[in-house]
Amino acid sequence: MEPSDILKILKDEGFDEAVVSTSSTRSIYIKIANSKVDSIVEKKNERGRLFVSKEKKVAFSNIERPDKQSIKLAILNLKQAINIAEPKPDYYGIAEGPFKYRSNFIFDKKISEISIEEASEIANQAISEFDVENIAGTLHLSSYTYSIATTKRVEASTMGTEARLSLRIFKNGFSMQDYIASRQLKEIDVSKIKNSISMLEYTNDTGKVKSGKYDIIYMRSPAGLLFSNVNDMACIDSVEMGSFLSNKLGDKIANRDLSIYDDGSIESGIDSSPFDEEGYPTQRTPIIKNGILKSYLHNYSTAKKYNTKSTGNAGLVNPSPNTMVLYHRKKKSLEKLISSIDKGIIVTNTWYTRFSNYLKGDFSTVPRDLAIYVEKGSPKFVIKNLGSSFGIGIRISDNILRMLEKTTSVVNDTTQSTSWDSDSYYYTPSVLVEEVNISTV
Amino acid sequence: MQEYEGIADYAISYGLKQGFDYVEAYLESGGSFSYSRKQGNPNSSYKSKYSGIRLRLIKKGSLYTYSTNIISKERIKEAFKFSGFKGEKVGLSEEKAEKYSYKVKERIKVEDSYESAVKDVEELDKSLNGLAYRSISISLGKYENLFVNSEGSRVYSEIPYISSFILIIVKDANDSRQKLIQLGNTGGYEVFKWEEIRDNIEEEINSLKKVLKEGISLSKSQINGIKNVVASSEIIGIAVHESIGHPLEADRVFGREAAQAGTSYLMPSNLGLKIGSKEVNIFDDPTIKNSYGFFLYDEEGVKARKKQLVKKGIQNELLLNREYAKALGTKSNASSRSDFYSNEPIIRMSNTYLEKGKADFEELISEAKNGIYIKSFTEWNIDDTRSFARYQGNEAYIIKNGDIEKPVKNYKLEKSTFDFWSSVYLLGNDFNLYAGTCGKGEPQQGVPVMHGGPSALLKFGGK
């Protein structure tokens, strides 16, 4: 059933507003381990979701599958949920349509129709490109259709595809991980990963570093993982709940050459969509522009609460970020950036980024793969503060507002990237952050 | 669930006819109710119902997992078009074909408790009035699962659960302290003891305020100079989970998670490694009644049991599924789990803990004489090989001349795994388990677990 048909059924149930969405997805995950295709997971699902409001009470339910019986059950569940709920005093409704949407988002039919045999062949081909000790990774291919209808005259649908190759390469007792991600299969070019793992050539020389301050070059993936916290914490519900961005609108909070955007409208962006979860058109929103905190992220209801406009970030109750885009006016080649460092570390991958204080922005994160010590403008050795085989043994412990202020230049290498530790994508270059606190084992 | 049993059986017979070496079908049906409040106001309520089927097939050694929420013969047939791939050849350990059915008892059924949950959350929320920031969410529901395979196993289970997240932040003009509390149990609504929960949270708030008001900051050299640490069961629990449970998952040891949840200091070449002092005995046990990580059979139909991961400081058992049990020439110890029918089952912890000792808490403190007592943590992290962890103290106190003194704001317990566990000197006679959601795999799967143990004295400078 189409969302508009389901909406007709809901209209007689006495709710003030309703949003109906349905989706159909197919995903393939090919796991690579020990330099072989290890196993394959394929998923096919057809689901739906309902949101309703009544006298400022709000409730959700899911549609188990798109048939009449499931819809009937979903409506019963909704009624129970909304009867139990209390009014949400700061709820102001859903966006009033109709809207015009951009329609240039890429859909790659090859991904949606690919067979398991063809997909496993791509993975095997990628493995064969490397002459190293060990490769692990994932080839992920997925496609979806998503439709929405609301009681506020929204009726829209979109389609999307995703291809992501993640490879972790082990050589000389060290490892590097990189990602290629696109809406198009033809963009999954293994040579891009081959180029980025060329740093493994530095592994002939190893050494230890001491705890202290270092200039850090975060390569794209860890840069995105760190700074996407800005977009998470710019969502108005995070701001209300205590974020390092709370009460700072209009303040200078970052380097004057740094801007961070939330953008759901990038045509090649895997997380992009013409509209958000209430059908409001997505857009590019400056969160930080030239160092100044410009905007929080809103849906229609929260925007109305704060007398501003939606930024296309519904989340029907709580806004959610689209894609983080980081821009910096000072760009250099990676070589020039390295040559500008007196004492620093190139960090190629991080994980376990955790905040000990959301309000202040104190955090720590752990370099997971290759980290290279740089001295007087040249890479000196690969850091090995741990005796065990692939461990690095250093930790970054600092403050994200300080990171934003101390991001003084970037590499001209922006591309769509992600991390195993993230469920979203980001467009970010590799960045230089000065005087970062490092602790060691 | 019953209406789909025939489809699961059909999958087995159809797969065998198609020449597959191994076929299993896993049906899941669940329903839940969730409710949340933020800053003293209602946020949202959500009631859901879902079902789906997962097939795991082996053809010529190739492992393929197919899942769908459209539970029909047509979809099942589609999965059996799989013809294998060039790559790893998987075998499974020989296991007894199990036939078993179990339901976790509920005195108060979770599906009859939604209104009670809303009222109890509201009452808790009122008691938090006055905090700078606060949010509470609760989820209660039930999983129903049927596992059948081509070897004759048939296991049915029905497990109700309740879980909750509570974020509290206290603040003064210059500083703030935060705590995210996760609660989780299996069983009926009666397993959540609200009076106890409210008392514990009140104690947490008072502690945060005390550290905020009276806490001192230590210099780096003072922190580095601390040799004797009394770690609470909360600290011991997270350390057990991160630096023992994860690295002893066989799929990590053998490299299957290398690009996802990571590797391990333990490798096929150093099994039996000495990890800690002889005081250290660590177990993983999914059979603990009402625990968040409870199950009696895993998702390969293998009967669950208590496993000893570390015995007197030496690595003992690994966490195993059938694939890695076969590789090691042994039997599975029932560690195969998924977070949802649509994801592949992989090796996971359940309830993992350090065995308790005999010492009273006062004895730990007096034996430490001078050092620090770390009672709770905020941020934590660990490296890829699980060799280098940090637990940032949220509530910690100086120990001076055998007494607990001033609170400390900035203590970090940052040690190598082997330093940490080799320094375990004396174990307390207290014991607590803490609920958590453990992430692993790709796409990431979060499964309910518990971790814990007793308080313990760690002497980093030797005895």
mmCIF file with all atom_site columns, C-alpha atoms in Angstrom, chain A residues 29 31 33-34 36-47 58-62 64-66 73 77 80-82 84-89 116-117 120 124 136-138 164 166 168 170 177 237 239-242 247 317-318 351-352 354-360 363-366 368 386 388-395 397 420-421 437 439-441, chain B residues 4 33 35 37-39 41-51 63-71 75 78 82-83 85-88 114-115 118 122 133-135 167 169 171 175-176 178 242 254-263 267 340-344 378-390 392 414 416 440-444:
data_model
loop_
_atom_site.group_PDB
_atom_site.id
_atom_site.type_symbol
_atom_site.label_atom_id
_atom_site.label_alt_id
_atom_site.label_comp_id
_atom_site.label_asym_id
_atom_site.label_entity_id
_atom_site.label_seq_id
_atom_site.pdbx_PDB_ins_code
_atom_site.Cartn_x
_atom_site.Cartn_y
_atom_site.Cartn_z
_atom_site.occupancy
_atom_site.B_iso_or_equiv
_atom_site.pdbx_formal_charge
_atom_site.auth_seq_id
_atom_site.auth_comp_id
_atom_site.auth_asym_id
_atom_site.auth_atom_id
_atom_site.pdbx_PDB_model_num
ATOM 1   C CA . TYR A 1 29  ? 27.231 -7.105  3.140  1.00 0.00 ? 29  TYR A CA 1
ATOM 2   C CA . LYS A 1 31  ? 32.658 -9.649  4.798  1.00 0.00 ? 31  LYS A CA 1
ATOM 3   C CA . ALA A 1 33  ? 38.650 -11.501 6.536  1.00 0.00 ? 33  ALA A CA 1
ATOM 4   C CA . ASN A 1 34  ? 42.102 -13.066 6.343  1.00 0.00 ? 34  ASN A CA 1
ATOM 5   C CA . LYS A 1 36  ? 39.346 -13.880 1.598  1.00 0.00 ? 36  LYS A CA 1
ATOM 6   C CA . VAL A 1 37  ? 35.653 -13.331 1.129  1.00 0.00 ? 37  VAL A CA 1
ATOM 7   C CA . ASP A 1 38  ? 34.452 -14.728 4.453  1.00 0.00 ? 38  ASP A CA 1
ATOM 8   C CA . SER A 1 39  ? 30.665 -14.650 4.257  1.00 0.00 ? 39  SER A CA 1
ATOM 9   C CA . ILE A 1 40  ? 27.717 -12.812 2.741  1.00 0.00 ? 40  ILE A CA 1
ATOM 10  C CA . VAL A 1 41  ? 24.616 -11.325 4.331  1.00 0.00 ? 41  VAL A CA 1
ATOM 11  C CA . GLU A 1 42  ? 21.657 -10.239 2.195  1.00 0.00 ? 42  GLU A CA 1
ATOM 12  C CA . LYS A 1 43  ? 18.623 -8.430  3.614  1.00 0.00 ? 43  LYS A CA 1
ATOM 13  C CA . LYS A 1 44  ? 15.302 -7.568  1.990  1.00 0.00 ? 44  LYS A CA 1
ATOM 14  C CA . ASN A 1 45  ? 12.719 -5.652  3.952  1.00 0.00 ? 45  ASN A CA 1
ATOM 15  C CA . GLU A 1 46  ? 9.497  -3.748  3.318  1.00 0.00 ? 46  GLU A CA 1
ATOM 16  C CA . ARG A 1 47  ? 8.367  -1.643  6.235  1.00 0.00 ? 47  ARG A CA 1
ATOM 17  C CA . VAL A 1 58  ? 2.635  12.517  19.984 1.00 0.00 ? 58  VAL A CA 1
ATOM 18  C CA . ALA A 1 59  ? 3.147  8.823   19.263 1.00 0.00 ? 59  ALA A CA 1
ATOM 19  C CA . PHE A 1 60  ? 4.847  6.485   16.808 1.00 0.00 ? 60  PHE A CA 1
ATOM 20  C CA . SER A 1 61  ? 4.262  2.987   15.609 1.00 0.00 ? 61  SER A CA 1
ATOM 21  C CA . ASN A 1 62  ? 5.776  0.810   12.923 1.00 0.00 ? 62  ASN A CA 1
ATOM 22  C CA . GLU A 1 64  ? 5.314  -4.648  10.296 1.00 0.00 ? 64  GLU A CA 1
ATOM 23  C CA . ARG A 1 65  ? 4.828  -5.166  6.557  1.00 0.00 ? 65  ARG A CA 1
ATOM 24  C CA . PRO A 1 66  ? 2.786  -3.316  3.940  1.00 0.00 ? 66  PRO A CA 1
ATOM 25  C CA . LEU A 1 73  ? -2.423 -3.538  14.065 1.00 0.00 ? 73  LEU A CA 1
ATOM 26  C CA . ASN A 1 77  ? -0.703 0.270   18.656 1.00 0.00 ? 77  ASN A CA 1
ATOM 27  C CA . GLN A 1 80  ? -2.648 2.668   22.793 1.00 0.00 ? 80  GLN A CA 1
ATOM 28  C CA . ALA A 1 81  ? 0.588  4.680   22.682 1.00 0.00 ? 81  ALA A CA 1
ATOM 29  C CA . ILE A 1 82  ? -1.194 8.021   22.366 1.00 0.00 ? 82  ILE A CA 1
ATOM 30  C CA . ILE A 1 84  ? -0.919 6.527   27.530 1.00 0.00 ? 84  ILE A CA 1
ATOM 31  C CA . ALA A 1 85  ? 1.083  9.612   26.483 1.00 0.00 ? 85  ALA A CA 1
ATOM 32  C CA . GLU A 1 86  ? 0.801  13.011  28.118 1.00 0.00 ? 86  GLU A CA 1
ATOM 33  C CA . PRO A 1 87  ? 0.679  16.254  26.073 1.00 0.00 ? 87  PRO A CA 1
ATOM 34  C CA . LYS A 1 88  ? 4.104  17.495  24.979 1.00 0.00 ? 88  LYS A CA 1
ATOM 35  C CA . PRO A 1 89  ? 3.887  21.198  25.825 1.00 0.00 ? 89  PRO A CA 1
ATOM 36  C CA . ILE A 1 116 ? 25.393 -12.029 -5.091 1.00 0.00 ? 116 ILE A CA 1
ATOM 37  C CA . GLU A 1 117 ? 27.828 -13.606 -7.571 1.00 0.00 ? 117 GLU A CA 1
ATOM 38  C CA . SER A 1 120 ? 31.397 -11.322 -4.425 1.00 0.00 ? 120 SER A CA 1
ATOM 39  C CA . ASN A 1 124 ? 37.552 -10.806 -4.689 1.00 0.00 ? 124 ASN A CA 1
ATOM 40  C CA . ALA A 1 136 ? 39.994 -7.394  6.089  1.00 0.00 ? 136 ALA A CA 1
ATOM 41  C CA . GLY A 1 137 ? 36.969 -5.308  5.237  1.00 0.00 ? 137 GLY A CA 1
ATOM 42  C CA . THR A 1 138 ? 33.426 -5.058  4.004  1.00 0.00 ? 138 THR A CA 1
ATOM 43  C CA . ARG A 1 164 ? 30.912 1.277   0.261  1.00 0.00 ? 164 ARG A CA 1
ATOM 44  C CA . SER A 1 166 ? 36.095 -0.556  3.563  1.00 0.00 ? 166 SER A CA 1
ATOM 45  C CA . ARG A 1 168 ? 41.935 -2.601  6.494  1.00 0.00 ? 168 ARG A CA 1
ATOM 46  C CA . PHE A 1 170 ? 48.018 -5.164  7.454  1.00 0.00 ? 170 PHE A CA 1
ATOM 47  C CA . GLN A 1 177 ? 41.971 1.391   7.086  1.00 0.00 ? 177 GLN A CA 1
ATOM 48  C CA . ASP A 1 237 ? 17.269 18.697  21.524 1.00 0.00 ? 237 ASP A CA 1
ATOM 49  C CA . VAL A 1 239 ? 21.357 21.845  22.847 1.00 0.00 ? 239 VAL A CA 1
ATOM 50  C CA . GLU A 1 240 ? 18.416 21.759  25.265 1.00 0.00 ? 240 GLU A CA 1
ATOM 51  C CA . MET A 1 241 ? 19.870 18.723  27.007 1.00 0.00 ? 241 MET A CA 1
ATOM 52  C CA . GLY A 1 242 ? 23.305 20.265  27.533 1.00 0.00 ? 242 GLY A CA 1
ATOM 53  C CA . ASN A 1 247 ? 24.050 29.179  24.800 1.00 0.00 ? 247 ASN A CA 1
ATOM 54  C CA . VAL A 1 317 ? 10.146 14.668  17.646 1.00 0.00 ? 317 VAL A CA 1
ATOM 55  C CA . ASN A 1 318 ? 13.894 15.277  17.807 1.00 0.00 ? 318 ASN A CA 1
ATOM 56  C CA . TRP A 1 351 ? 37.559 4.924   17.405 1.00 0.00 ? 351 TRP A CA 1
ATOM 57  C CA . TYR A 1 352 ? 35.855 5.024   20.817 1.00 0.00 ? 352 TYR A CA 1
ATOM 58  C CA . ARG A 1 354 ? 33.767 9.459   24.192 1.00 0.00 ? 354 ARG A CA 1
ATOM 59  C CA . PHE A 1 355 ? 32.791 12.688  25.948 1.00 0.00 ? 355 PHE A CA 1
ATOM 60  C CA . SER A 1 356 ? 33.382 12.936  29.685 1.00 0.00 ? 356 SER A CA 1
ATOM 61  C CA . ASN A 1 357 ? 31.655 16.320  29.697 1.00 0.00 ? 357 ASN A CA 1
ATOM 62  C CA . TYR A 1 358 ? 29.040 17.214  27.060 1.00 0.00 ? 358 TYR A CA 1
ATOM 63  C CA . LEU A 1 359 ? 28.747 20.808  28.296 1.00 0.00 ? 359 LEU A CA 1
ATOM 64  C CA . LYS A 1 360 ? 32.452 21.560  28.152 1.00 0.00 ? 360 LYS A CA 1
ATOM 65  C CA . PHE A 1 363 ? 36.608 13.963  25.137 1.00 0.00 ? 363 PHE A CA 1
ATOM 66  C CA . SER A 1 364 ? 39.132 11.280  24.428 1.00 0.00 ? 364 SER A CA 1
ATOM 67  C CA . THR A 1 365 ? 39.604 9.007   21.421 1.00 0.00 ? 365 THR A CA 1
ATOM 68  C CA . VAL A 1 366 ? 42.008 6.244   20.473 1.00 0.00 ? 366 VAL A CA 1
ATOM 69  C CA . ARG A 1 368 ? 43.324 2.633   15.950 1.00 0.00 ? 368 ARG A CA 1
ATOM 70  C CA . LEU A 1 386 ? 52.771 -1.017  22.748 1.00 0.00 ? 386 LEU A CA 1
ATOM 71  C CA . SER A 1 388 ? 51.684 -6.292  21.069 1.00 0.00 ? 388 SER A CA 1
ATOM 72  C CA . SER A 1 389 ? 51.397 -6.852  17.359 1.00 0.00 ? 389 SER A CA 1
ATOM 73  C CA . PHE A 1 390 ? 49.104 -4.103  15.979 1.00 0.00 ? 390 PHE A CA 1
ATOM 74  C CA . GLY A 1 391 ? 48.679 -1.838  19.004 1.00 0.00 ? 391 GLY A CA 1
ATOM 75  C CA . ILE A 1 392 ? 49.709 1.836   18.798 1.00 0.00 ? 392 ILE A CA 1
ATOM 76  C CA . GLY A 1 393 ? 49.427 2.778   22.481 1.00 0.00 ? 393 GLY A CA 1
ATOM 77  C CA . ILE A 1 394 ? 48.535 6.488   22.335 1.00 0.00 ? 394 ILE A CA 1
ATOM 78  C CA . ARG A 1 395 ? 45.339 8.375   23.174 1.00 0.00 ? 395 ARG A CA 1
ATOM 79  C CA . SER A 1 397 ? 42.565 13.571  25.312 1.00 0.00 ? 397 SER A CA 1
ATOM 80  C CA . TRP A 1 420 ? 33.272 1.788   11.300 1.00 0.00 ? 420 TRP A CA 1
ATOM 81  C CA . ASP A 1 421 ? 32.547 3.736   14.483 1.00 0.00 ? 421 ASP A CA 1
ATOM 82  C CA . ASN A 1 437 ? 47.068 16.540  24.222 1.00 0.00 ? 437 ASN A CA 1
ATOM 83  C CA . SER A 1 439 ? 48.717 10.431  26.533 1.00 0.00 ? 439 SER A CA 1
ATOM 84  C CA . THR A 1 440 ? 50.618 7.187   26.136 1.00 0.00 ? 440 THR A CA 1
ATOM 85  C CA . VAL A 1 441 ? 50.720 3.749   27.697 1.00 0.00 ? 441 VAL A CA 1
ATOM 86  C CA . TYR B 2 4   ? 5.201  -18.901 10.431 1.00 0.00 ? 4   TYR B CA 1
ATOM 87  C CA . PHE B 2 33  ? 6.604  0.019   24.155 1.00 0.00 ? 33  PHE B CA 1
ATOM 88  C CA . TYR B 2 35  ? 8.471  6.224   26.450 1.00 0.00 ? 35  TYR B CA 1
ATOM 89  C CA . ARG B 2 37  ? 10.948 12.419  28.933 1.00 0.00 ? 37  ARG B CA 1
ATOM 90  C CA . LYS B 2 38  ? 13.396 15.270  28.601 1.00 0.00 ? 38  LYS B CA 1
ATOM 91  C CA . GLN B 2 39  ? 13.929 18.192  30.953 1.00 0.00 ? 39  GLN B CA 1
ATOM 92  C CA . ASN B 2 41  ? 8.485  17.112  29.848 1.00 0.00 ? 41  ASN B CA 1
ATOM 93  C CA . PRO B 2 42  ? 7.076  14.158  27.906 1.00 0.00 ? 42  PRO B CA 1
ATOM 94  C CA . ASN B 2 43  ? 9.022  13.561  24.701 1.00 0.00 ? 43  ASN B CA 1
ATOM 95  C CA . SER B 2 44  ? 7.502  10.639  22.783 1.00 0.00 ? 44  SER B CA 1
ATOM 96  C CA . SER B 2 45  ? 5.843  7.261   23.074 1.00 0.00 ? 45  SER B CA 1
ATOM 97  C CA . TYR B 2 46  ? 6.309  4.415   20.626 1.00 0.00 ? 46  TYR B CA 1
ATOM 98  C CA . LYS B 2 47  ? 4.612  1.052   20.354 1.00 0.00 ? 47  LYS B CA 1
ATOM 99  C CA . SER B 2 48  ? 5.891  -1.470  17.857 1.00 0.00 ? 48  SER B CA 1
ATOM 100 C CA . LYS B 2 49  ? 5.389  -5.004  16.616 1.00 0.00 ? 49  LYS B CA 1
ATOM 101 C CA . TYR B 2 50  ? 7.656  -6.790  14.148 1.00 0.00 ? 50  TYR B CA 1
ATOM 102 C CA . SER B 2 51  ? 8.529  -10.221 12.811 1.00 0.00 ? 51  SER B CA 1
ATOM 103 C CA . LEU B 2 63  ? 28.323 -19.164 4.338  1.00 0.00 ? 63  LEU B CA 1
ATOM 104 C CA . TYR B 2 64  ? 25.334 -17.035 3.317  1.00 0.00 ? 64  TYR B CA 1
ATOM 105 C CA . THR B 2 65  ? 22.785 -15.310 5.532  1.00 0.00 ? 65  THR B CA 1
ATOM 106 C CA . TYR B 2 66  ? 19.482 -14.123 4.107  1.00 0.00 ? 66  TYR B CA 1
ATOM 107 C CA . SER B 2 67  ? 16.835 -12.216 6.045  1.00 0.00 ? 67  SER B CA 1
ATOM 108 C CA . THR B 2 68  ? 13.458 -10.710 5.271  1.00 0.00 ? 68  THR B CA 1
ATOM 109 C CA . ASN B 2 69  ? 10.304 -9.521  6.994  1.00 0.00 ? 69  ASN B CA 1
ATOM 110 C CA . ILE B 2 70  ? 8.178  -10.930 4.162  1.00 0.00 ? 70  ILE B CA 1
ATOM 111 C CA . ILE B 2 71  ? 7.825  -14.454 5.535  1.00 0.00 ? 71  ILE B CA 1
ATOM 112 C CA . ARG B 2 75  ? 11.021 -15.296 -0.498 1.00 0.00 ? 75  ARG B CA 1
ATOM 113 C CA . GLU B 2 78  ? 14.774 -16.805 -3.537 1.00 0.00 ? 78  GLU B CA 1
ATOM 114 C CA . PHE B 2 82  ? 22.664 -18.882 -3.672 1.00 0.00 ? 82  PHE B CA 1
ATOM 115 C CA . SER B 2 83  ? 25.383 -20.869 -5.425 1.00 0.00 ? 83  SER B CA 1
ATOM 116 C CA . PHE B 2 85  ? 31.465 -17.914 -3.754 1.00 0.00 ? 85  PHE B CA 1
ATOM 117 C CA . LYS B 2 86  ? 35.234 -18.037 -4.046 1.00 0.00 ? 86  LYS B CA 1
ATOM 118 C CA . GLY B 2 87  ? 36.545 -17.564 -0.512 1.00 0.00 ? 87  GLY B CA 1
ATOM 119 C CA . GLU B 2 88  ? 36.472 -18.972 3.014  1.00 0.00 ? 88  GLU B CA 1
ATOM 120 C CA . TYR B 2 114 ? 2.910  0.236   29.849 1.00 0.00 ? 114 TYR B CA 1
ATOM 121 C CA . GLU B 2 115 ? 0.845  2.628   31.976 1.00 0.00 ? 115 GLU B CA 1
ATOM 122 C CA . VAL B 2 118 ? 4.865  5.836   32.239 1.00 0.00 ? 118 VAL B CA 1
ATOM 123 C CA . GLU B 2 122 ? 7.122  10.382  35.650 1.00 0.00 ? 122 GLU B CA 1
ATOM 124 C CA . TYR B 2 133 ? 19.766 18.680  32.591 1.00 0.00 ? 133 TYR B CA 1
ATOM 125 C CA . ARG B 2 134 ? 17.972 15.350  32.682 1.00 0.00 ? 134 ARG B CA 1
ATOM 126 C CA . SER B 2 135 ? 16.386 12.772  30.389 1.00 0.00 ? 135 SER B CA 1
ATOM 127 C CA . LEU B 2 167 ? 21.098 11.014  31.865 1.00 0.00 ? 167 LEU B CA 1
ATOM 128 C CA . ILE B 2 169 ? 23.940 16.528  34.597 1.00 0.00 ? 169 ILE B CA 1
ATOM 129 C CA . LYS B 2 171 ? 26.270 22.135  37.102 1.00 0.00 ? 171 LYS B CA 1
ATOM 130 C CA . ASP B 2 175 ? 31.899 23.274  35.967 1.00 0.00 ? 175 ASP B CA 1
ATOM 131 C CA . SER B 2 176 ? 29.565 20.342  35.447 1.00 0.00 ? 176 SER B CA 1
ATOM 132 C CA . GLN B 2 178 ? 27.394 14.054  34.096 1.00 0.00 ? 178 GLN B CA 1
ATOM 133 C CA . GLU B 2 242 ? 36.489 -4.380  27.319 1.00 0.00 ? 242 GLU B CA 1
ATOM 134 C CA . PHE B 2 254 ? 41.098 -15.525 14.286 1.00 0.00 ? 254 PHE B CA 1
ATOM 135 C CA . GLY B 2 255 ? 40.823 -12.177 12.441 1.00 0.00 ? 255 GLY B CA 1
ATOM 136 C CA . ARG B 2 256 ? 37.176 -12.208 11.325 1.00 0.00 ? 256 ARG B CA 1
ATOM 137 C CA . GLU B 2 257 ? 36.402 -8.828  12.969 1.00 0.00 ? 257 GLU B CA 1
ATOM 138 C CA . ALA B 2 258 ? 39.698 -7.181  11.977 1.00 0.00 ? 258 ALA B CA 1
ATOM 139 C CA . ALA B 2 259 ? 38.074 -4.413  9.910  1.00 0.00 ? 259 ALA B CA 1
ATOM 140 C CA . GLN B 2 260 ? 35.085 -3.984  12.189 1.00 0.00 ? 260 GLN B CA 1
ATOM 141 C CA . ALA B 2 261 ? 35.209 -4.436  15.979 1.00 0.00 ? 261 ALA B CA 1
ATOM 142 C CA . GLY B 2 262 ? 38.943 -5.094  15.868 1.00 0.00 ? 262 GLY B CA 1
ATOM 143 C CA . THR B 2 263 ? 41.656 -7.558  16.730 1.00 0.00 ? 263 THR B CA 1
ATOM 144 C CA . MET B 2 267 ? 46.160 -14.807 18.809 1.00 0.00 ? 267 MET B CA 1
ATOM 145 C CA . PHE B 2 340 ? 17.817 -8.607  15.474 1.00 0.00 ? 340 PHE B CA 1
ATOM 146 C CA . TYR B 2 341 ? 16.634 -11.356 13.141 1.00 0.00 ? 341 TYR B CA 1
ATOM 147 C CA . SER B 2 342 ? 17.916 -9.470  10.109 1.00 0.00 ? 342 SER B CA 1
ATOM 148 C CA . ASN B 2 343 ? 21.579 -9.521  11.202 1.00 0.00 ? 343 ASN B CA 1
ATOM 149 C CA . GLU B 2 344 ? 24.004 -12.455 11.185 1.00 0.00 ? 344 GLU B CA 1
ATOM 150 C CA . THR B 2 378 ? 32.275 8.595   32.582 1.00 0.00 ? 378 THR B CA 1
ATOM 151 C CA . GLU B 2 379 ? 34.175 8.225   29.326 1.00 0.00 ? 379 GLU B CA 1
ATOM 152 C CA . TRP B 2 380 ? 36.207 5.128   28.579 1.00 0.00 ? 380 TRP B CA 1
ATOM 153 C CA . ASN B 2 381 ? 37.978 3.672   25.589 1.00 0.00 ? 381 ASN B CA 1
ATOM 154 C CA . ILE B 2 382 ? 40.425 0.982   24.522 1.00 0.00 ? 382 ILE B CA 1
ATOM 155 C CA . ASP B 2 383 ? 42.707 0.345   21.569 1.00 0.00 ? 383 ASP B CA 1
ATOM 156 C CA . ASP B 2 384 ? 42.171 -2.088  18.705 1.00 0.00 ? 384 ASP B CA 1
ATOM 157 C CA . THR B 2 385 ? 44.085 -4.978  20.312 1.00 0.00 ? 385 THR B CA 1
ATOM 158 C CA . ARG B 2 386 ? 42.400 -4.381  23.693 1.00 0.00 ? 386 ARG B CA 1
ATOM 159 C CA . SER B 2 387 ? 45.765 -3.724  25.307 1.00 0.00 ? 387 SER B CA 1
ATOM 160 C CA . PHE B 2 388 ? 45.468 -0.077  26.422 1.00 0.00 ? 388 PHE B CA 1
ATOM 161 C CA . ALA B 2 389 ? 42.325 1.134   28.179 1.00 0.00 ? 389 ALA B CA 1
ATOM 162 C CA . ARG B 2 390 ? 41.278 4.242   30.024 1.00 0.00 ? 390 ARG B CA 1
ATOM 163 C CA . GLN B 2 392 ? 37.884 8.374   33.347 1.00 0.00 ? 392 GLN B CA 1
ATOM 164 C CA . GLU B 2 414 ? 44.925 4.556   32.152 1.00 0.00 ? 414 GLU B CA 1
ATOM 165 C CA . SER B 2 416 ? 47.832 -1.546  29.808 1.00 0.00 ? 416 SER B CA 1
ATOM 166 C CA . LYS B 2 440 ? 30.184 -5.336  17.201 1.00 0.00 ? 440 LYS B CA 1
ATOM 167 C CA . GLY B 2 441 ? 29.981 -6.436  13.549 1.00 0.00 ? 441 GLY B CA 1
ATOM 168 C CA . GLU B 2 442 ? 28.953 -4.635  10.376 1.00 0.00 ? 442 GLU B CA 1
ATOM 169 C CA . PRO B 2 443 ? 26.307 -3.358  10.318 1.00 0.00 ? 443 PRO B CA 1
ATOM 170 C CA . GLN B 2 444 ? 26.930 -2.703  13.993 1.00 0.00 ? 444 GLN B CA 1
#
